Short mmCIF file of C-alpha atoms and ligand atoms in Angstrom, two decimals:
data_model
loop_
_atom_site.label_atom_id
_atom_site.label_comp_id
_atom_site.label_asym_id
_atom_site.label_seq_id
_atom_site.Cartn_x
_atom_site.Cartn_y
_atom_site.Cartn_z
CA UNK H 1 76.70 99.09 95.95
CA UNK H 2 80.16 97.62 96.29
CA UNK H 3 81.55 97.76 99.79
CA UNK H 4 85.07 99.12 100.11
CA UNK H 5 86.18 96.00 101.97
CA UNK H 6 85.01 93.76 99.11
CA UNK H 7 87.70 91.10 98.76
CA UNK H 8 86.93 88.31 96.31
CA UNK H 9 89.16 85.26 96.52
CA UNK H 10 92.14 84.98 94.20
CA UNK H 11 93.55 87.82 92.14
CA UNK H 12 91.40 90.34 90.35
CA UNK H 13 92.18 90.33 86.61
CA UNK H 14 93.07 93.94 85.88
CA UNK H 15 93.12 93.61 82.09
CA UNK H 16 92.75 97.31 81.27
CA UNK H 17 95.45 99.08 79.24
CA UNK H 18 96.64 101.03 82.23
CA UNK H 19 96.90 101.27 85.12
CA UNK H 20 98.47 97.87 84.58
CA UNK H 21 98.95 95.15 87.22
CA UNK H 22 102.01 96.01 89.32
CA UNK H 23 104.50 93.17 89.97
CA UNK H 24 104.88 92.26 93.67
CA UNK H 25 108.60 93.01 93.43
CA UNK H 26 107.78 96.63 92.61
CA UNK H 27 105.12 96.91 95.33
CA UNK H 28 107.63 95.63 97.87
CA UNK H 29 110.28 98.11 96.71
CA UNK H 30 107.75 100.90 97.22
CA UNK H 31 107.16 99.89 100.81
CA UNK H 32 110.64 101.03 101.90
CA UNK H 33 110.62 103.93 104.37
CA UNK H 34 110.30 107.41 102.91
CA UNK H 35 113.64 109.22 103.15
CA UNK H 36 114.72 112.85 103.32
CA UNK H 37 114.40 114.17 99.78
CA UNK H 38 117.22 116.65 100.52
CA UNK H 39 119.48 114.06 102.16
CA UNK H 40 122.52 112.26 100.68
CA UNK H 41 120.81 108.90 99.97
CA UNK H 42 118.16 110.60 97.88
CA UNK H 43 120.64 111.90 95.32
CA UNK H 44 121.89 108.34 94.74
CA UNK H 45 118.33 107.25 93.94
CA UNK H 46 117.63 110.31 91.76
CA UNK H 47 120.79 109.94 89.66
CA UNK H 48 120.02 106.25 89.15
CA UNK H 49 116.39 106.68 88.04
CA UNK H 50 117.23 109.60 85.73
CA UNK H 51 120.01 107.57 84.05
CA UNK H 52 117.72 104.52 83.81
CA UNK H 53 114.93 106.59 82.24
CA UNK H 54 117.36 107.94 79.64
CA UNK H 55 118.00 104.31 78.65
CA UNK H 56 114.26 103.61 78.50
CA UNK H 57 113.58 106.68 76.32
CA UNK H 58 116.78 105.86 74.37
CA UNK H 59 118.11 109.38 74.82
CA UNK H 60 121.29 111.14 75.93
CA UNK H 61 119.37 114.29 76.83
CA UNK H 62 117.53 115.35 80.02
CA UNK H 63 114.45 113.46 81.21
CA UNK H 64 112.02 115.33 83.49
CA UNK H 65 110.23 113.32 86.19
CA UNK H 66 107.08 114.94 87.61
CA UNK H 67 104.79 113.83 90.42
CA UNK H 68 101.86 113.84 87.99
CA UNK H 69 99.76 111.64 85.76
CA UNK H 70 100.36 111.58 82.00
CA UNK H 71 98.05 114.57 81.57
CA UNK H 72 100.46 116.70 83.60
CA UNK H 73 103.32 115.59 81.37
CA UNK H 74 101.22 116.55 78.29
CA UNK H 75 100.80 120.02 79.76
CA UNK H 76 104.50 120.28 80.63
CA UNK H 77 105.48 119.48 77.02
CA UNK H 78 103.28 122.28 75.68
CA UNK H 79 103.86 125.04 78.25
CA UNK H 80 107.63 124.69 78.05
CA UNK H 81 107.94 124.90 74.28
CA UNK H 82 105.06 127.12 73.09
CA UNK H 83 103.45 130.52 73.63
CA UNK H 84 99.79 131.54 73.80
CA UNK H 85 98.38 131.90 70.28
CA UNK H 86 100.93 129.55 68.69
CA UNK H 87 99.61 127.41 65.85
CA UNK H 88 100.06 123.65 66.37
CA UNK H 89 99.20 120.68 64.16
CA UNK H 90 97.71 117.71 66.03
CA UNK H 91 96.65 114.38 64.55
CA UNK H 92 93.42 112.59 65.54
CA UNK H 93 94.15 108.92 66.15
CA UNK H 94 91.58 108.47 68.92
CA UNK H 95 90.46 109.68 72.35
CA UNK H 96 93.92 110.40 73.78
CA UNK H 97 94.85 112.57 70.79
CA UNK H 98 91.47 114.29 71.27
CA UNK H 99 92.15 114.97 74.96
CA UNK H 100 95.62 116.35 74.27
CA UNK H 101 94.08 118.62 71.64
CA UNK H 102 91.50 119.82 74.16
CA UNK H 103 94.19 120.49 76.76
CA UNK H 104 96.23 122.52 74.22
CA UNK H 105 93.15 124.56 73.32
CA UNK H 106 92.49 125.36 76.97
CA UNK H 107 96.06 126.66 77.25
CA UNK H 108 95.36 129.18 74.47
CA UNK H 109 97.18 127.29 71.73
CA UNK H 110 95.57 127.45 68.26
CA UNK H 111 95.33 123.82 67.26
CA UNK H 112 94.55 122.36 63.90
CA UNK H 113 93.26 118.82 64.40
CA UNK H 114 93.72 116.76 61.25
CA UNK H 115 93.01 113.13 60.42
CA UNK H 116 90.77 110.81 58.45
CA UNK H 117 87.07 111.72 58.32
CA UNK H 118 84.49 110.33 60.80
CA UNK H 119 85.63 107.52 63.04
CA UNK H 120 87.78 105.92 60.30
CA UNK H 121 90.94 107.51 61.74
CA UNK H 122 90.21 105.62 64.95
CA UNK H 123 91.07 102.36 63.14
CA UNK H 124 94.34 103.58 61.63
CA UNK H 125 97.65 105.17 62.57
CA UNK H 126 98.90 108.63 61.67
CA UNK H 127 98.91 109.20 57.89
CA UNK H 128 102.28 110.95 57.60
CA UNK H 129 101.50 112.17 54.06
CA UNK H 130 98.67 114.35 55.43
CA UNK H 131 101.17 115.98 57.80
CA UNK H 132 103.70 116.43 55.00
CA UNK H 133 101.14 118.08 52.71
CA UNK H 134 99.96 120.43 55.47
CA UNK H 135 103.52 121.44 56.40
CA UNK H 136 104.46 122.03 52.75
CA UNK H 137 101.49 124.40 52.47
CA UNK H 138 102.71 126.30 55.55
CA UNK H 139 105.36 128.27 53.69
CA UNK H 140 105.55 130.99 56.39
CA UNK H 141 106.28 128.38 59.06
CA UNK H 142 103.45 129.51 61.31
CA UNK H 143 103.06 125.95 62.63
CA UNK H 144 105.28 125.68 65.70
CA UNK H 145 104.79 122.03 66.61
CA UNK H 146 103.38 118.72 65.37
CA UNK H 147 101.79 116.53 68.08
CA UNK H 148 101.12 112.82 67.61
CA UNK H 149 100.30 109.84 69.81
CA UNK H 150 102.62 106.86 69.36
CA UNK H 151 100.37 104.22 70.93
CA UNK H 152 96.72 105.30 70.87
CA UNK H 153 95.40 103.55 73.97
CA UNK H 154 91.74 104.15 73.11
CA UNK H 155 91.96 102.07 69.93
CA UNK H 156 95.01 99.81 70.15
CA UNK H 157 96.69 101.36 67.11
CA UNK H 158 100.35 102.40 66.96
CA UNK H 159 101.78 105.06 64.66
CA UNK H 160 105.01 105.15 62.69
CA UNK H 161 106.94 107.98 64.35
CA UNK H 162 109.99 107.80 62.01
CA UNK H 163 107.54 108.29 59.10
CA UNK H 164 106.24 111.46 60.78
CA UNK H 165 109.82 112.67 61.22
CA UNK H 166 110.53 111.98 57.53
CA UNK H 167 107.38 113.85 56.52
CA UNK H 168 108.55 116.90 58.50
CA UNK H 169 112.04 116.66 57.01
CA UNK H 170 110.65 116.26 53.47
CA UNK H 171 108.64 119.44 54.00
CA UNK H 172 111.82 121.13 55.31
CA UNK H 173 109.69 122.43 58.14
CA UNK H 174 111.26 123.61 61.43
CA UNK H 175 108.29 122.71 63.72
CA UNK H 176 109.01 120.75 66.87
CA UNK H 177 107.91 117.11 67.00
CA UNK H 178 106.02 116.28 70.22
CA UNK H 179 105.08 112.65 70.80
CA UNK H 180 102.92 110.99 73.45
CA UNK H 181 104.12 107.47 74.25
CA UNK H 182 102.48 107.30 77.69
CA UNK H 183 101.18 103.79 77.04
CA UNK H 184 103.97 102.56 74.78
CA UNK H 185 106.95 103.44 76.96
CA UNK H 186 108.95 100.39 78.08
CA UNK H 187 106.65 98.02 76.17
CA UNK H 188 106.97 99.09 72.52
CA UNK H 189 110.19 100.11 70.75
CA UNK H 190 110.66 103.86 71.08
CA UNK H 191 113.79 105.88 70.27
CA UNK H 192 113.65 109.51 71.33
CA UNK H 193 117.05 110.52 69.87
CA UNK H 194 117.26 108.28 66.80
CA UNK H 195 113.74 109.23 65.69
CA UNK H 196 114.42 112.94 66.04
CA UNK H 197 111.67 113.63 68.57
CA UNK H 198 111.81 116.95 70.44
CA UNK H 199 109.60 116.16 73.42
CA UNK H 200 108.38 112.72 74.39
CA UNK H 201 105.62 112.43 76.96
CA UNK H 202 105.48 109.35 79.20
CA UNK H 203 103.68 108.04 82.27
CA UNK H 204 104.25 105.44 84.97
CA UNK H 205 101.10 103.32 85.04
CA UNK H 206 101.26 101.48 81.73
CA UNK H 207 104.31 99.70 80.28
CA UNK H 208 106.51 100.76 83.20
CA UNK H 209 104.30 98.58 85.45
CA UNK H 210 104.07 101.20 88.22
CA UNK H 211 101.03 102.69 89.90
CA UNK H 212 99.81 106.03 88.50
CA UNK H 213 101.63 109.14 89.70
CA UNK H 214 104.74 109.80 87.59
CA UNK H 215 104.80 111.80 84.36
CA UNK H 216 107.85 112.19 82.13
CA UNK H 217 109.18 114.53 79.46
CA UNK H 218 112.23 113.51 77.41
CA UNK H 219 113.79 116.60 75.80
CA UNK H 220 115.92 117.40 72.76
CA UNK H 221 118.45 120.26 72.55
CA UNK H 222 116.06 121.96 70.09
CA UNK H 223 113.21 121.67 72.62
CA UNK H 224 115.42 123.15 75.34
CA UNK H 225 116.26 126.08 73.02
CA UNK H 226 112.54 126.57 72.31
CA UNK H 227 111.83 126.59 76.06
CA UNK H 228 114.03 129.67 76.45
CA UNK H 229 111.80 131.61 74.04
CA UNK H 230 108.44 130.20 75.15
CA UNK H 231 106.32 132.77 77.01
CA UNK H 232 103.53 130.47 78.18
CA UNK H 233 103.11 130.96 81.97
CA UNK H 234 104.68 128.08 83.91
CA UNK H 235 106.29 127.43 87.23
CA UNK H 236 105.67 123.90 88.54
CA UNK H 237 106.25 122.46 85.07
CA UNK H 238 109.23 124.66 84.16
CA UNK H 239 112.12 122.65 82.76
CA UNK H 240 114.85 125.20 83.61
CA UNK H 241 114.64 124.76 87.41
CA UNK H 242 114.15 121.02 87.09
CA UNK H 243 117.25 120.67 84.88
CA UNK H 244 119.37 122.69 87.33
CA UNK H 245 118.22 120.77 90.42
CA UNK H 246 118.52 117.38 88.68
CA UNK H 247 122.21 118.08 87.98
CA UNK H 248 122.79 117.84 91.73
CA UNK H 249 120.52 114.82 92.27
CA UNK H 250 117.52 116.73 93.64
CA UNK H 251 114.20 118.22 92.57
CA UNK H 252 112.79 121.75 92.96
CA UNK H 253 109.82 120.45 95.01
CA UNK H 254 109.13 117.22 96.89
CA UNK H 255 109.24 114.24 94.51
CA UNK H 256 107.14 111.12 95.18
CA UNK H 257 109.96 109.19 96.82
CA UNK H 258 108.21 105.83 97.11
CA UNK H 259 107.17 105.85 93.47
CA UNK H 260 110.82 106.52 92.63
CA UNK H 261 111.78 103.37 94.59
CA UNK H 262 109.24 101.58 92.43
CA UNK H 263 110.64 103.20 89.29
CA UNK H 264 114.14 102.08 90.19
CA UNK H 265 112.91 98.51 90.64
CA UNK H 266 110.89 98.61 87.40
CA UNK H 267 113.94 99.83 85.48
CA UNK H 268 116.06 97.04 87.02
CA UNK H 269 113.51 94.50 85.83
CA UNK H 270 113.09 95.99 82.34
CA UNK H 271 116.71 96.86 81.63
CA UNK H 272 117.91 93.66 83.33
CA UNK H 273 115.83 91.65 80.90
CA UNK H 274 116.71 93.96 78.02
CA UNK H 275 114.37 96.27 76.12
CA UNK H 276 114.39 94.01 73.04
CA UNK H 277 113.14 91.07 75.09
CA UNK H 278 110.45 93.18 76.78
CA UNK H 279 109.21 94.43 73.38
CA UNK H 280 109.04 90.88 71.97
CA UNK H 281 107.13 89.66 74.99
CA UNK H 282 104.36 92.25 74.54
CA UNK H 283 104.18 91.64 70.79
CA UNK H 284 103.73 87.95 71.43
CA UNK H 285 100.85 88.53 73.88
CA UNK H 286 99.14 90.78 71.39
CA UNK H 287 99.54 88.13 68.69
CA UNK H 288 97.93 85.60 71.04
CA UNK H 289 95.05 87.98 71.85
CA UNK H 290 94.56 88.77 68.14
CA UNK H 291 94.43 85.07 67.31
CA UNK H 292 91.61 84.77 69.86
CA UNK H 293 89.56 87.69 68.50
CA UNK H 294 90.01 86.43 64.95
CA UNK H 295 88.81 82.96 66.01
CA UNK H 296 85.68 84.53 67.53
CA UNK H 297 85.03 86.09 64.13
CA UNK H 298 84.94 89.61 65.60
CA UNK H 299 86.77 92.57 64.06
CA UNK H 300 89.81 94.09 65.78
CA UNK H 301 89.57 97.88 66.20
CA UNK H 302 92.98 98.31 64.54
CA UNK H 303 92.33 97.82 60.82
CA UNK H 304 96.03 97.57 59.95
CA UNK H 305 97.64 94.38 61.36
CA UNK H 306 101.14 95.89 61.06
CA UNK H 307 100.13 98.66 63.49
CA UNK H 308 98.38 96.50 66.05
CA UNK H 309 99.36 97.65 69.55
CA UNK H 310 101.54 95.23 71.52
CA UNK H 311 99.93 96.35 74.81
CA UNK H 312 96.21 96.16 74.10
CA UNK H 313 93.67 94.67 71.72
CA UNK H 314 90.46 96.51 70.83
CA UNK H 315 87.53 94.13 70.22
CA UNK H 316 84.55 95.44 68.23
CA UNK H 317 81.19 93.98 69.26
CA UNK H 318 78.54 93.12 66.65
CA UNK H 319 75.95 95.75 65.70
CA UNK H 320 73.33 95.99 68.46
CA UNK H 321 75.56 94.53 71.20
CA UNK H 322 76.60 97.14 73.78
CA UNK H 323 80.27 96.51 74.53
CA UNK H 324 79.89 98.05 78.00
CA UNK H 325 77.08 95.62 78.84
CA UNK H 326 79.43 92.75 77.87
CA UNK H 327 82.16 94.28 80.07
CA UNK H 328 79.71 94.47 82.96
CA UNK H 329 78.87 90.76 82.69
CA UNK H 330 82.57 89.89 82.57
CA UNK H 331 83.31 92.04 85.62
CA UNK H 332 80.41 90.81 87.70
CA UNK H 333 80.67 87.14 86.81
CA UNK H 334 84.43 86.65 86.46
CA UNK H 335 86.11 89.48 88.42
CA UNK H 336 87.94 90.71 85.33
CA UNK H 337 88.19 94.42 84.38
CA UNK H 338 88.43 95.32 80.70
CA UNK H 339 88.92 98.75 79.13
CA UNK H 340 85.79 100.61 78.06
CA UNK H 341 85.30 102.10 74.60
CA UNK H 342 86.06 105.84 74.76
CA UNK H 343 84.68 108.83 72.86
CA UNK H 344 83.58 108.02 69.30
CA UNK H 345 83.71 104.25 69.89
CA UNK H 346 81.92 104.14 73.27
CA UNK H 347 79.71 101.05 73.48
CA UNK H 348 81.05 99.76 70.16
CA UNK H 349 84.20 98.04 71.43
CA UNK H 350 86.10 96.99 74.55
CA UNK H 351 89.82 96.75 75.19
CA UNK H 352 91.90 93.86 76.52
CA UNK H 353 95.12 95.05 78.15
CA UNK H 354 98.20 92.81 77.96
CA UNK H 355 100.87 94.74 79.81
CA UNK H 356 102.35 95.03 83.28
CA UNK H 357 102.52 91.92 85.47
CA UNK H 358 101.29 89.61 82.74
CA UNK H 359 102.14 86.26 81.17
CA UNK H 360 100.76 83.76 78.65
CA UNK H 361 98.33 82.32 81.17
CA UNK H 362 96.96 85.69 82.28
CA UNK H 363 96.31 86.49 78.60
CA UNK H 364 94.52 83.15 78.18
CA UNK H 365 92.51 83.81 81.37
CA UNK H 366 91.47 87.25 80.13
CA UNK H 367 90.47 85.77 76.77
CA UNK H 368 88.45 83.07 78.55
CA UNK H 369 86.60 85.72 80.61
CA UNK H 370 85.79 87.56 77.36
CA UNK H 371 84.65 84.38 75.62
CA UNK H 372 82.30 83.45 78.46
CA UNK H 373 81.02 87.03 78.75
CA UNK H 374 80.40 87.35 75.01
CA UNK H 375 78.45 84.07 74.94
CA UNK H 376 76.43 85.05 78.05
CA UNK H 377 75.61 88.31 76.22
CA UNK H 378 74.18 86.36 73.31
CA UNK H 379 77.01 86.98 70.86
CA UNK H 380 77.37 84.14 68.34
CA UNK H 381 81.07 83.30 68.10
CA UNK H 382 82.60 81.61 65.04
CA UNK H 383 84.98 79.54 67.17
CA UNK H 384 86.92 79.40 70.42
CA UNK H 385 89.33 82.24 71.04
CA UNK H 386 90.66 80.46 74.13
CA UNK H 387 91.66 77.49 71.98
CA UNK H 388 93.22 79.82 69.40
CA UNK H 389 95.26 81.62 72.06
CA UNK H 390 96.42 78.33 73.58
CA UNK H 391 97.36 77.08 70.12
CA UNK H 392 99.22 80.30 69.36
CA UNK H 393 101.28 80.23 72.55
CA UNK H 394 101.95 76.49 72.21
CA UNK H 395 103.08 76.86 68.62
CA UNK H 396 105.37 79.78 69.43
CA UNK H 397 107.71 78.54 72.13
CA UNK H 398 110.05 81.12 73.54
CA UNK H 399 113.33 80.86 75.37
CA UNK H 400 112.74 81.20 79.13
CA UNK H 401 114.31 84.65 79.04
CA UNK H 402 111.53 86.09 76.86
CA UNK H 403 109.20 85.80 79.85
C1 PLP O 501 97.06 107.04 79.90
C2 PLP O 501 97.39 107.94 78.78
C3 PLP O 501 97.62 109.33 78.94
C4 PLP O 501 97.60 110.04 80.25
O1 PLP O 501 96.57 109.84 81.05
P1 PLP O 501 96.60 110.07 82.63
O2 PLP O 501 95.29 109.51 82.99
O3 PLP O 501 96.70 111.53 82.87
O4 PLP O 501 97.79 109.34 83.17
C5 PLP O 501 97.97 110.06 77.84
N1 PLP O 501 98.09 109.51 76.64
C6 PLP O 501 97.91 108.19 76.44
C7 PLP O 501 98.12 107.64 75.06
C8 PLP O 501 97.55 107.37 77.49
O5 PLP O 501 97.37 106.07 77.29
#
């Protein structure tokens, strides 16, 4: 049994793809005193974080901020736009798409879960042509929404959201486009308005580098119109009250003030550096991690290099090697947490997170923990991933600002 006051020396390596390591600057910002959420100072904070989040989502339209995890924001997106019995098309990219589908079903939505057969879809992104064909066949327009995950955190595969938008436009179908970018937000390029997304779902504990506890919905005018006709029961999640209160700088119920201090600080860091720079930084870490896995001679869960997630790398273990047993060795011997394989790929792969308070050397350290753990687990490696990562980062110098 671990004791709760277990404090190993040095920093724990939290290399899971969320919650991500929180920069000290953000932790310090969160330690400010809690203020009156109906007082004058609060509105200053609220207006700032809402405007900052519009920049992060790349939208001109309202952004809802809930005291909730990403799952709450998933629910908010559905209950505000749909009605019980509505038919919705969802695409299976991995475990998070599966969980969103399950949540929709529990709400009384009739979901159609499409994708590639077996676990093959868990190595690829959304095939937009499958969506286009299905929507073209839906001549009565019974499908009310299409739901896709932008960065599938269970596999480390991204999906081409503009391609999904084009597929819907080619089919001349009026369904809403709902996208989950909980783990991509503020780490991978995402454009709510330009990509024609109706509701984008986000969360705090991944690319935004905050602790868990904030969930977001970015809205489109079409989504707001749909919310006026939606009859799904809702109160806490209802956009209408939130939009009205937010106009004055307040929230209908008590917001998590200290997380909003953290959010303000995170946005200062991210927007101060510039989104483009932040995106490049994550891409570079993933390239370094990929170079390591390739040097080990192990397959990467994402079968399409162009879609490889900038924030995590899924490593498939050889047949007969339990990925969770490897993770356990790495945790116990080297104080490094890695993401477990979820759902269909449980025990078959583990995930290295490279997001949050991270840099070249933390990526190399995580890779070294994996390399030692794999060897201790009896896995024969083709070569050194640590060397490959060091070579990659050395050969790809970046201006200081990219850090
Ligand atoms: C983390 C995550 C969620 C939300 O999970 P919570 O545990 O409720 O915060 C949803 N979708 C994706 C893709 C995620 O990575």
